[in-house]
Short mmCIF file of C-alpha atoms in Angstrom, two decimals:
data_model
loop_
_atom_site.label_atom_id
_atom_site.label_comp_id
_atom_site.label_asym_id
_atom_site.label_seq_id
_atom_site.Cartn_x
_atom_site.Cartn_y
_atom_site.Cartn_z
CA MET A 1 21.99 2.44 96.73
CA VAL A 2 22.45 4.68 93.73
CA SER A 3 25.31 3.63 91.47
CA GLU A 4 27.75 6.15 90.03
CA VAL A 5 26.42 5.41 86.54
CA ASP A 6 22.88 6.21 87.73
CA THR A 7 24.19 9.47 89.16
CA ILE A 8 25.65 10.37 85.79
CA TRP A 9 22.38 9.58 84.03
CA GLY A 10 20.69 11.89 86.54
CA LEU A 11 23.20 14.61 85.72
CA LEU A 12 22.52 14.24 82.00
CA ARG A 13 18.78 14.41 82.59
CA HIS A 14 19.32 17.98 83.70
CA ILE A 15 20.83 18.96 80.37
CA ALA A 16 18.06 20.43 78.25
CA ASP A 17 18.00 20.53 74.48
CA PRO A 18 19.18 24.07 73.60
CA GLU A 19 16.36 24.53 71.09
CA ILE A 20 13.54 22.98 73.16
CA PRO A 21 14.35 23.71 76.81
CA THR A 22 11.44 21.66 78.16
CA ILE A 23 13.00 18.34 77.07
CA SER A 24 16.27 16.78 78.21
CA ILE A 25 18.85 15.19 75.91
CA VAL A 26 18.18 11.90 77.69
CA ASP A 27 14.47 12.01 76.84
CA LEU A 28 15.35 12.86 73.24
CA GLY A 29 17.35 9.65 73.02
CA ILE A 30 20.58 11.49 72.28
CA VAL A 31 22.49 9.81 75.13
CA ARG A 32 23.15 6.24 74.02
CA SER A 33 25.28 4.91 76.83
CA VAL A 34 26.99 5.80 80.07
CA ALA A 35 29.79 3.67 81.48
CA ILE A 36 32.78 3.85 83.76
CA GLU A 37 35.71 1.99 82.28
CA PRO A 38 39.35 1.70 83.16
CA ARG A 39 41.62 3.46 80.67
CA ASP A 40 45.35 3.17 81.17
CA GLY A 41 44.56 2.03 84.68
CA VAL A 42 42.37 5.06 85.47
CA ASP A 43 38.59 4.86 85.89
CA THR A 44 37.14 7.01 83.10
CA VAL A 45 33.58 8.07 82.50
CA ARG A 46 32.52 7.31 78.93
CA VAL A 47 29.37 8.84 77.52
CA VAL A 48 28.25 8.07 73.97
CA LEU A 49 25.92 10.46 72.14
CA THR A 50 24.14 10.13 68.80
CA PRO A 51 23.27 13.22 66.74
CA THR A 52 19.61 13.53 65.82
CA TYR A 53 19.81 15.12 62.37
CA SER A 54 22.91 15.19 60.16
CA GLY A 55 22.95 18.97 60.04
CA CYS A 56 21.64 19.69 63.52
CA PRO A 57 23.51 22.79 64.68
CA ALA A 58 22.90 21.89 68.32
CA THR A 59 24.99 18.71 68.21
CA GLU A 60 28.27 20.50 68.90
CA LEU A 61 26.70 22.56 71.66
CA ILE A 62 25.13 19.52 73.31
CA THR A 63 28.48 17.71 73.17
CA GLN A 64 30.14 20.69 74.85
CA MET A 65 27.42 20.90 77.50
CA VAL A 66 27.86 17.23 78.35
CA THR A 67 31.66 17.61 78.44
CA ASP A 68 31.41 20.61 80.76
CA ALA A 69 28.89 18.93 83.06
CA LEU A 70 31.10 15.84 83.40
CA ALA A 71 34.24 17.94 83.92
CA GLN A 72 32.64 19.54 86.96
CA ARG A 73 32.42 16.21 88.75
CA TYR A 74 34.93 13.89 87.13
CA GLY A 75 38.59 14.34 86.38
CA ASN A 76 38.59 11.71 83.66
CA ALA A 77 35.72 11.69 81.21
CA THR A 78 35.27 11.26 77.48
CA VAL A 79 32.33 12.09 75.28
CA GLU A 80 32.02 10.22 71.98
CA ILE A 81 29.71 10.59 69.01
CA SER A 82 28.34 7.42 67.50
CA LEU A 83 26.71 7.45 64.07
CA SER A 84 25.50 3.87 64.24
CA PRO A 85 22.78 2.87 64.85
CA ALA A 86 21.25 6.02 63.39
CA TRP A 87 19.13 8.10 65.74
CA THR A 88 15.41 7.62 65.32
CA SER A 89 12.53 9.61 66.76
CA ASP A 90 11.30 6.29 68.19
CA TRP A 91 13.97 6.81 70.88
CA ILE A 92 12.10 9.81 72.32
CA THR A 93 10.72 8.63 75.65
CA LYS A 94 7.06 8.80 76.63
CA PHE A 95 7.93 11.55 79.09
CA GLY A 96 9.84 13.34 76.35
CA ARG A 97 6.75 13.30 74.15
CA GLU A 98 4.76 14.98 76.94
CA CYS A 99 7.51 17.61 77.24
CA LEU A 100 7.26 18.33 73.54
CA ALA A 101 3.49 18.69 73.70
CA GLN A 102 3.93 21.15 76.57
CA SER A 103 6.01 23.33 74.24
CA ALA A 104 3.18 23.20 71.67
CA ILE A 105 5.19 20.78 69.53
CA ALA A 106 3.19 17.78 68.34
CA PRO A 107 5.25 14.63 69.13
CA PRO A 108 6.21 12.30 66.26
CA ALA A 109 4.16 9.30 65.18
CA ALA A 110 5.93 5.94 65.44
CA THR A 111 8.21 5.43 62.44
CA ALA A 112 6.64 2.04 61.75
CA ALA A 113 3.54 3.94 60.64
CA VAL A 114 5.50 6.21 58.37
CA ALA A 115 7.21 6.30 55.00
CA ASN A 116 10.69 5.57 56.36
CA ARG A 117 11.10 2.45 54.31
CA HIS A 118 13.93 1.85 51.94
CA PRO A 119 12.85 3.55 48.77
CA THR A 120 11.27 1.47 46.10
CA MET A 121 9.20 2.75 43.25
CA SER A 122 6.14 2.50 45.44
CA VAL A 123 7.66 4.63 48.20
CA LEU A 124 8.78 7.36 45.85
CA ALA A 125 5.36 7.19 44.23
CA THR A 126 3.78 7.51 47.65
CA LEU A 127 5.88 10.53 48.42
CA SER A 128 4.80 12.24 45.24
CA ALA A 129 1.24 10.94 45.25
CA ASP A 130 -0.16 12.98 48.09
CA PRO A 131 2.49 15.33 49.40
CA ALA A 132 0.02 18.03 50.40
CA THR A 133 -1.56 15.94 53.10
CA GLY A 134 1.57 14.03 54.10
CA GLU A 135 -0.82 11.21 54.96
CA ASP A 136 1.80 8.86 56.23
CA SER A 137 3.12 11.18 58.90
CA ARG A 138 0.56 13.40 60.49
CA PRO A 139 0.36 14.69 64.06
CA GLU A 140 -2.19 12.99 66.27
CA LYS A 141 -3.72 16.25 67.47
CA CYS A 142 -3.20 19.99 67.72
CA PRO A 143 -1.01 20.61 70.79
CA ARG A 144 -3.06 23.69 71.64
CA CYS A 145 -6.72 22.75 71.23
CA GLY A 146 -6.51 18.96 70.87
CA SER A 147 -8.34 18.81 67.55
CA GLY A 148 -7.46 15.96 65.20
CA GLU A 149 -8.00 18.11 62.10
CA ALA A 150 -4.92 19.77 60.70
CA HIS A 151 -3.18 20.24 57.36
CA LEU A 152 0.45 20.36 56.31
CA ILE A 153 1.99 23.69 55.41
CA SER A 154 5.61 22.60 54.95
CA GLN A 155 7.72 19.54 55.70
CA PHE A 156 10.44 21.91 56.90
CA GLY A 157 9.36 24.23 59.68
CA SER A 158 11.25 26.21 62.26
CA THR A 159 14.02 23.61 62.38
CA ALA A 160 15.04 20.78 60.05
CA CYS A 161 13.59 18.19 62.45
CA LYS A 162 10.13 19.75 62.52
CA ALA A 163 7.36 20.23 59.98
CA LEU A 164 4.87 23.11 60.02
CA TRP A 165 1.19 22.21 60.31
CA MET A 166 -1.94 24.28 60.77
CA CYS A 167 -4.90 23.35 62.93
CA ASP A 168 -8.21 23.46 61.06
CA THR A 169 -10.12 24.08 64.27
CA CYS A 170 -8.27 26.78 66.20
CA HIS A 171 -6.37 27.95 63.08
CA GLU A 172 -3.05 28.17 64.91
CA PRO A 173 0.09 26.89 63.20
CA PHE A 174 2.19 24.42 65.17
CA ASP A 175 5.41 22.45 64.81
CA TYR A 176 5.30 18.68 64.32
CA PHE A 177 8.41 16.68 65.26
CA LYS A 178 8.93 14.59 62.13
CA PRO A 179 9.04 10.79 62.49
CA HIS A 180 12.54 9.93 61.42
CA MET B 1 35.91 12.09 68.73
CA GLU B 2 34.34 9.30 66.72
CA ALA B 3 33.49 6.05 68.40
CA GLY B 4 35.86 3.54 66.80
CA MET B 5 34.64 2.33 63.45
CA THR B 6 36.67 0.06 61.30
CA ALA B 7 36.19 0.03 57.57
CA VAL B 8 36.49 -3.35 55.96
CA ASP B 9 36.68 -1.81 52.51
CA THR B 10 40.02 -2.47 50.87
CA ALA B 11 40.16 0.21 48.20
CA PRO B 12 43.35 2.29 48.27
CA THR B 13 43.05 5.22 50.66
CA ALA B 14 43.47 7.78 47.87
CA VAL B 15 40.49 6.27 46.04
CA ARG B 16 38.36 6.31 49.17
CA ILE B 17 39.25 9.94 49.91
CA ARG B 18 38.50 10.98 46.33
CA HIS B 19 35.15 9.17 46.54
CA LEU B 20 34.25 10.86 49.81
CA LEU B 21 35.13 14.30 48.44
CA GLN B 22 32.89 13.65 45.46
CA LEU B 23 30.05 12.51 47.70
CA ALA B 24 30.50 15.60 49.89
CA ASP B 25 30.87 18.30 47.27
CA SER B 26 27.39 18.05 45.75
CA PRO B 27 25.54 18.57 49.05
CA LEU B 28 28.13 21.19 50.04
CA ILE B 29 27.58 23.34 46.95
CA LEU B 30 23.82 22.81 46.81
CA GLY B 31 23.57 23.56 50.54
CA GLN B 32 25.48 26.77 49.99
CA GLN B 33 23.12 27.74 47.14
CA LEU B 34 20.04 27.06 49.25
CA GLY B 35 21.49 29.24 52.00
CA ALA B 36 22.09 31.98 49.44
CA TYR B 37 18.44 31.70 48.40
CA VAL B 38 17.23 32.82 51.83
CA GLY B 39 15.82 36.29 51.32
CA SER B 40 14.58 35.53 47.80
CA ALA B 41 11.96 32.82 48.34
CA PRO B 42 8.36 33.68 47.43
CA ILE B 43 6.94 33.11 50.93
CA LEU B 44 8.32 33.06 54.47
CA GLU B 45 7.63 29.36 54.99
CA GLU B 46 9.78 28.52 51.99
CA GLU B 47 12.59 30.73 53.31
CA MET B 48 12.72 28.52 56.37
CA ALA B 49 12.21 25.35 54.37
CA CYS B 50 15.06 26.12 51.95
CA ALA B 51 17.37 27.07 54.80
CA ASN B 52 16.61 23.76 56.49
CA LEU B 53 17.00 21.78 53.27
CA GLY B 54 20.41 23.40 52.94
CA LEU B 55 21.22 22.64 56.56
CA ASP B 56 20.54 18.92 56.09
CA LEU B 57 22.84 18.92 53.06
CA LEU B 58 25.60 20.75 54.92
CA GLY B 59 25.29 18.11 57.62
CA HIS B 60 25.87 15.36 55.08
CA ALA B 61 28.81 17.24 53.60
CA THR B 62 30.29 17.80 57.06
CA MET B 63 30.19 14.13 58.02
CA LEU B 64 31.69 13.06 54.71
CA LEU B 65 34.44 15.71 54.83
CA GLU B 66 35.26 14.78 58.42
CA TYR B 67 35.70 11.21 57.28
CA ALA B 68 37.87 12.30 54.33
CA ALA B 69 39.98 14.40 56.71
CA TYR B 70 40.34 11.46 59.09
CA LEU B 71 41.56 9.19 56.28
CA THR B 72 43.90 11.87 54.94
CA ASN B 73 45.48 12.59 58.30
CA ASN B 74 45.93 8.93 59.13
CA SER B 75 47.45 7.89 55.84
CA SER B 76 51.18 7.42 55.73
CA ASP B 77 51.81 9.88 52.91
CA SER B 78 50.36 13.02 54.44
CA ASP B 79 52.35 15.82 56.02
CA ALA B 80 49.83 18.59 56.63
CA GLN B 81 46.78 17.94 58.77
CA VAL B 82 43.49 18.76 57.10
CA THR B 83 40.09 19.35 58.63
CA ALA B 84 36.57 19.30 57.22
CA ASP B 85 36.80 23.10 57.21
CA THR B 86 40.03 23.29 55.21
CA LEU B 87 38.62 20.79 52.73
CA ALA B 88 35.43 22.82 52.31
CA PHE B 89 36.89 26.30 52.27
CA THR B 90 40.29 26.11 50.58
CA ARG B 91 39.89 23.77 47.61
CA ASP B 92 39.69 25.56 44.29
CA ALA B 93 37.17 24.74 41.55
CA ARG B 94 39.44 22.21 39.77
CA ALA B 95 39.58 20.18 42.97
CA MET B 96 35.83 20.23 43.62
CA TYR B 97 33.82 17.24 42.39
CA ASN B 98 30.19 18.28 42.71
CA LEU B 99 27.56 17.62 40.05
CA LEU B 100 27.05 20.48 37.59
CA LEU B 101 23.35 20.41 38.55
CA CYS B 102 24.26 21.78 41.97
CA GLU B 103 25.85 24.85 40.37
CA ARG B 104 22.76 25.82 38.40
CA PRO B 105 21.50 29.19 39.63
CA ASN B 106 18.50 29.94 41.84
CA SER B 107 16.80 31.50 38.78
CA ASP B 108 13.31 31.37 40.23
CA PHE B 109 11.37 29.25 42.70
CA ALA B 110 10.45 26.75 40.00
CA HIS B 111 14.13 26.21 39.20
CA VAL B 112 14.98 25.79 42.88
CA MET B 113 12.26 23.15 43.34
CA VAL B 114 12.87 21.26 40.07
CA ARG B 115 16.61 21.22 40.81
CA HIS B 116 15.81 19.89 44.25
CA LEU B 117 13.42 17.23 42.93
CA PHE B 118 16.07 16.01 40.51
CA TYR B 119 18.82 16.12 43.14
CA SER B 120 16.92 14.65 46.10
CA THR B 121 15.49 11.72 44.13
CA TRP B 122 19.01 10.82 42.98
CA SER B 123 20.44 11.41 46.45
CA LEU B 124 17.81 9.22 48.12
CA LEU B 125 18.59 6.34 45.75
CA LEU B 126 22.34 6.82 46.17
CA TRP B 127 22.19 6.97 49.99
CA THR B 128 19.99 3.87 50.01
CA GLY B 129 22.67 2.02 48.07
CA LEU B 130 25.41 3.41 50.31
CA SER B 131 23.62 2.24 53.47
CA GLU B 132 24.63 -1.27 52.38
CA SER B 133 28.26 -0.22 51.92
CA SER B 134 31.04 -2.48 53.11
CA ASP B 135 32.55 0.70 54.59
CA GLU B 136 30.88 0.82 58.01
CA ARG B 137 31.31 4.50 58.65
CA LEU B 138 29.97 5.41 55.21
CA ALA B 139 27.02 3.07 55.76
CA ALA B 140 26.29 4.77 59.08
CA ILE B 141 26.31 8.23 57.49
CA ALA B 142 24.04 6.87 54.75
CA ALA B 143 21.53 5.32 57.15
CA LYS B 144 20.89 8.75 58.60
CA ALA B 145 20.87 10.60 55.28
CA VAL B 146 18.30 8.23 53.74
CA LYS B 147 15.71 9.22 56.34
CA GLU B 148 16.33 12.90 55.76
CA MET B 149 16.24 12.71 51.97
CA CYS B 150 12.76 11.16 52.10
CA TYR B 151 11.47 14.49 53.34
CA HIS B 152 13.49 16.40 50.72
CA CYS B 153 11.77 14.32 48.01
CA SER B 154 8.38 14.87 49.60
CA HIS B 155 8.86 18.61 49.81
CA SER B 156 10.22 19.19 46.32
CA ALA B 157 7.81 16.77 44.62
CA GLY B 158 4.91 18.48 46.36
CA TRP B 159 5.98 21.87 45.06
CA VAL B 160 6.62 20.67 41.50
CA ILE B 161 3.09 19.26 41.44
CA ARG B 162 1.53 22.44 42.85
CA LEU B 163 3.55 24.64 40.48
CA GLY B 164 3.01 22.49 37.39
CA ASP B 165 -0.66 21.96 38.05
CA GLY B 166 -1.02 25.60 39.06
CA THR B 167 -1.48 28.81 37.15
CA ALA B 168 -0.43 29.34 33.54
CA GLU B 169 2.57 31.31 34.85
CA SER B 170 3.74 28.69 37.33
CA HIS B 171 3.18 25.92 34.78
CA ALA B 172 5.26 27.71 32.15
CA ARG B 173 8.09 28.50 34.57
CA THR B 174 8.21 24.92 35.91
CA GLN B 175 8.25 23.45 32.40
CA ALA B 176 11.06 25.84 31.51
CA ALA B 177 12.95 24.71 34.61
CA ILE B 178 12.60 21.05 33.63
CA ASP B 179 13.76 21.78 30.07
CA GLU B 180 16.77 23.77 31.29
CA LEU B 181 17.85 21.40 34.06
CA LEU B 182 17.32 18.02 32.41
CA PRO B 183 20.63 18.25 30.47
CA TYR B 184 22.42 18.20 33.84
CA VAL B 185 20.85 14.96 34.99
CA GLY B 186 22.88 12.58 32.82
CA GLU B 187 26.01 13.30 34.84
CA MET B 188 24.44 11.61 37.89
CA PHE B 189 24.46 8.25 36.14
CA LEU B 190 27.92 8.16 34.55
CA ASP B 191 30.25 5.33 35.57
CA ASP B 192 34.01 5.56 35.55
CA ALA B 193 36.81 3.16 36.52
CA ARG B 194 36.76 4.33 40.14
CA ASP B 195 33.01 3.73 40.38
CA SER B 196 33.48 0.20 39.02
CA GLN B 197 36.26 -0.47 41.51
CA LEU B 198 34.21 0.76 44.48
CA ASN B 199 31.20 -1.18 43.30
CA GLU B 200 33.20 -4.41 43.04
CA LEU B 201 34.42 -3.91 46.60
CA GLY B 202 30.87 -3.39 47.82
CA THR B 203 31.56 0.20 48.84
CA ALA B 204 29.09 1.99 46.57
CA PRO B 205 26.40 1.29 43.98
CA LEU B 206 27.20 1.91 40.31
CA PRO B 207 25.86 5.36 39.36
CA SER B 208 24.24 3.97 36.22
CA SER B 209 22.24 1.49 38.32
CA LEU B 210 20.20 4.36 39.74
CA ALA B 211 18.99 5.77 36.41
CA ASP B 212 15.88 3.70 35.75
CA GLU B 213 14.38 4.14 39.19
CA TRP B 214 15.20 7.84 39.15
CA GLU B 215 13.45 8.32 35.84
CA SER B 216 10.34 6.34 36.89
CA ALA B 217 9.96 8.27 40.13
CA VAL B 218 10.54 11.72 38.67
CA ARG B 219 8.34 11.02 35.67
CA GLN B 220 5.49 10.08 38.01
CA THR B 221 5.76 13.47 39.72
CA VAL B 222 6.17 15.35 36.45
CA GLN B 223 3.09 13.69 34.99
CA GLN B 224 1.01 14.46 38.05
CA ALA B 225 2.18 18.05 37.66
CA THR B 226 0.79 18.01 34.08
CA LEU B 227 4.29 18.70 32.78
CA ALA B 228 6.42 17.08 30.10
CA MET B 229 9.84 15.45 30.36
CA PRO B 230 11.61 13.73 27.46
CA ALA B 231 13.20 10.31 27.99
CA LEU B 232 16.70 10.36 29.45
CA ASN B 233 17.94 8.04 26.72
CA GLY B 234 16.43 10.21 24.04
CA ASN B 235 18.02 13.07 22.22
CA VAL B 236 18.82 15.22 25.24
CA TYR B 237 22.45 16.36 25.26
CA MET B 238 23.88 15.72 28.71
CA HIS B 239 26.54 17.94 30.28
CA SER B 240 29.31 16.40 32.35
CA GLY B 241 32.69 17.19 33.86
CA GLY B 242 31.72 18.39 37.33
CA THR B 243 32.68 15.11 38.93
CA GLU B 244 36.09 15.44 37.31
CA GLY B 245 36.68 19.00 38.48
CA VAL B 246 35.68 20.66 35.21
CA HIS B 247 33.03 23.16 36.17
CA SER B 248 30.88 25.92 34.78
CA GLU B 249 31.68 29.57 35.43
CA ARG B 250 29.03 29.50 38.14
CA LEU B 251 31.17 27.56 40.60
CA GLY B 252 33.76 30.31 40.62
CA PHE B 253 31.21 32.79 41.94
CA ILE B 254 29.79 30.31 44.45
CA LEU B 255 33.24 29.51 45.84
CA ALA B 256 34.27 33.17 45.93
CA GLU B 257 31.40 33.85 48.29
CA MET B 258 31.64 30.62 50.27
CA GLN B 259 35.42 30.63 50.75
CA TYR B 260 36.09 34.35 51.03
CA LEU B 261 36.36 34.46 54.81
CA GLN B 262 38.68 31.47 55.23
CA ARG B 263 40.87 32.56 52.34
CA SER B 264 41.17 36.08 53.73
CA TYR B 265 41.82 34.93 57.29
CA PRO B 266 43.22 31.40 57.06
CA GLY B 267 42.50 29.27 60.08
CA LEU B 268 40.06 31.77 61.57
CA THR B 269 37.69 30.27 64.10
CA TRP B 270 35.17 31.73 66.52
#
């Protein structure tokens, strides 16, 4: 028996990220919770979203898409934005990472392996010590040819959440979803 | 449409709003400048990078201004309702509290990157402090911003090193940028009565507490870039006033461009 909440999750799984249509907002970890709660005596659907990047221009659009999708099925629904806990790329599901790779976007390394620590002198020194290679946060392999050899072109690529790398084997540039 | 967040901070609302405006205005103005730089960067990849750096900063400004608007609208002594947009696009220069550094022009690529190195190192340290804030919503905004500023530091430090340790031309231009922008750094670390009050309440770190770490980190990059930077506590005259609404002529031009549309067609949306 499928619960109503499961049905809503299924609905949200059909909402694709506007920028990367091969991945859903659920697989990106944007949808934090789905619940049906009584409000003023009326059962209300409550969906909580978390924005990925502070300046992500898709946040408003995604919120609207979720609102519209819920409005088609439910008379009473609210969509809320939660800033805490902060979104992390660790919330991208395994399936989501495959979706990214299919769009020739290298999925992010786990943040535990990356310079996302609270800054101390050593972190800032690390950041300035070898910025050209970005050693702490490199893609595992080229999403096109699978080679493990690539170099960083820019920490800010086509969007704020992605860095631009270049494969040393097939010489194609590709986006790398930054661990965050 | 914010999920309910209660702030345990007990500073007077006016103080909190003023603090939030000050936190927002630096990324707002610098973000605007980076957007204006698109079309003038030396290579296409830096066009995109600068636009995205600016976008991150506008995101920070937006969240802070939305919070300031929320506090303003919910305080007992407010009649008119403000929004993040009205706060960004209708305040005049005397009511803007950004650092003077953020007004410095996009003279050349070296200036843009040195300005960004100086700004992002400070911003990273400040956001780190703010992520421990007793104000929950501010701490939440900070937790996100910290992660983003790491990449800003990485990007700008990388360029300062490549430019400094580059050709004679790039070295000279980057050294000139450091010499011209260093006098605007002192303002980042000035304390006033409001800062002390917010620090005592656990809302924000004291600006002066960030100075030593800032200098160590930036100096490390500058040295690796084979460039020179005098000590902050040396004989460098430091400009100030931006955080009190006393700005250079530059802000007038920046605001004229940024606010033109909303001032010409108040309340316009699309």
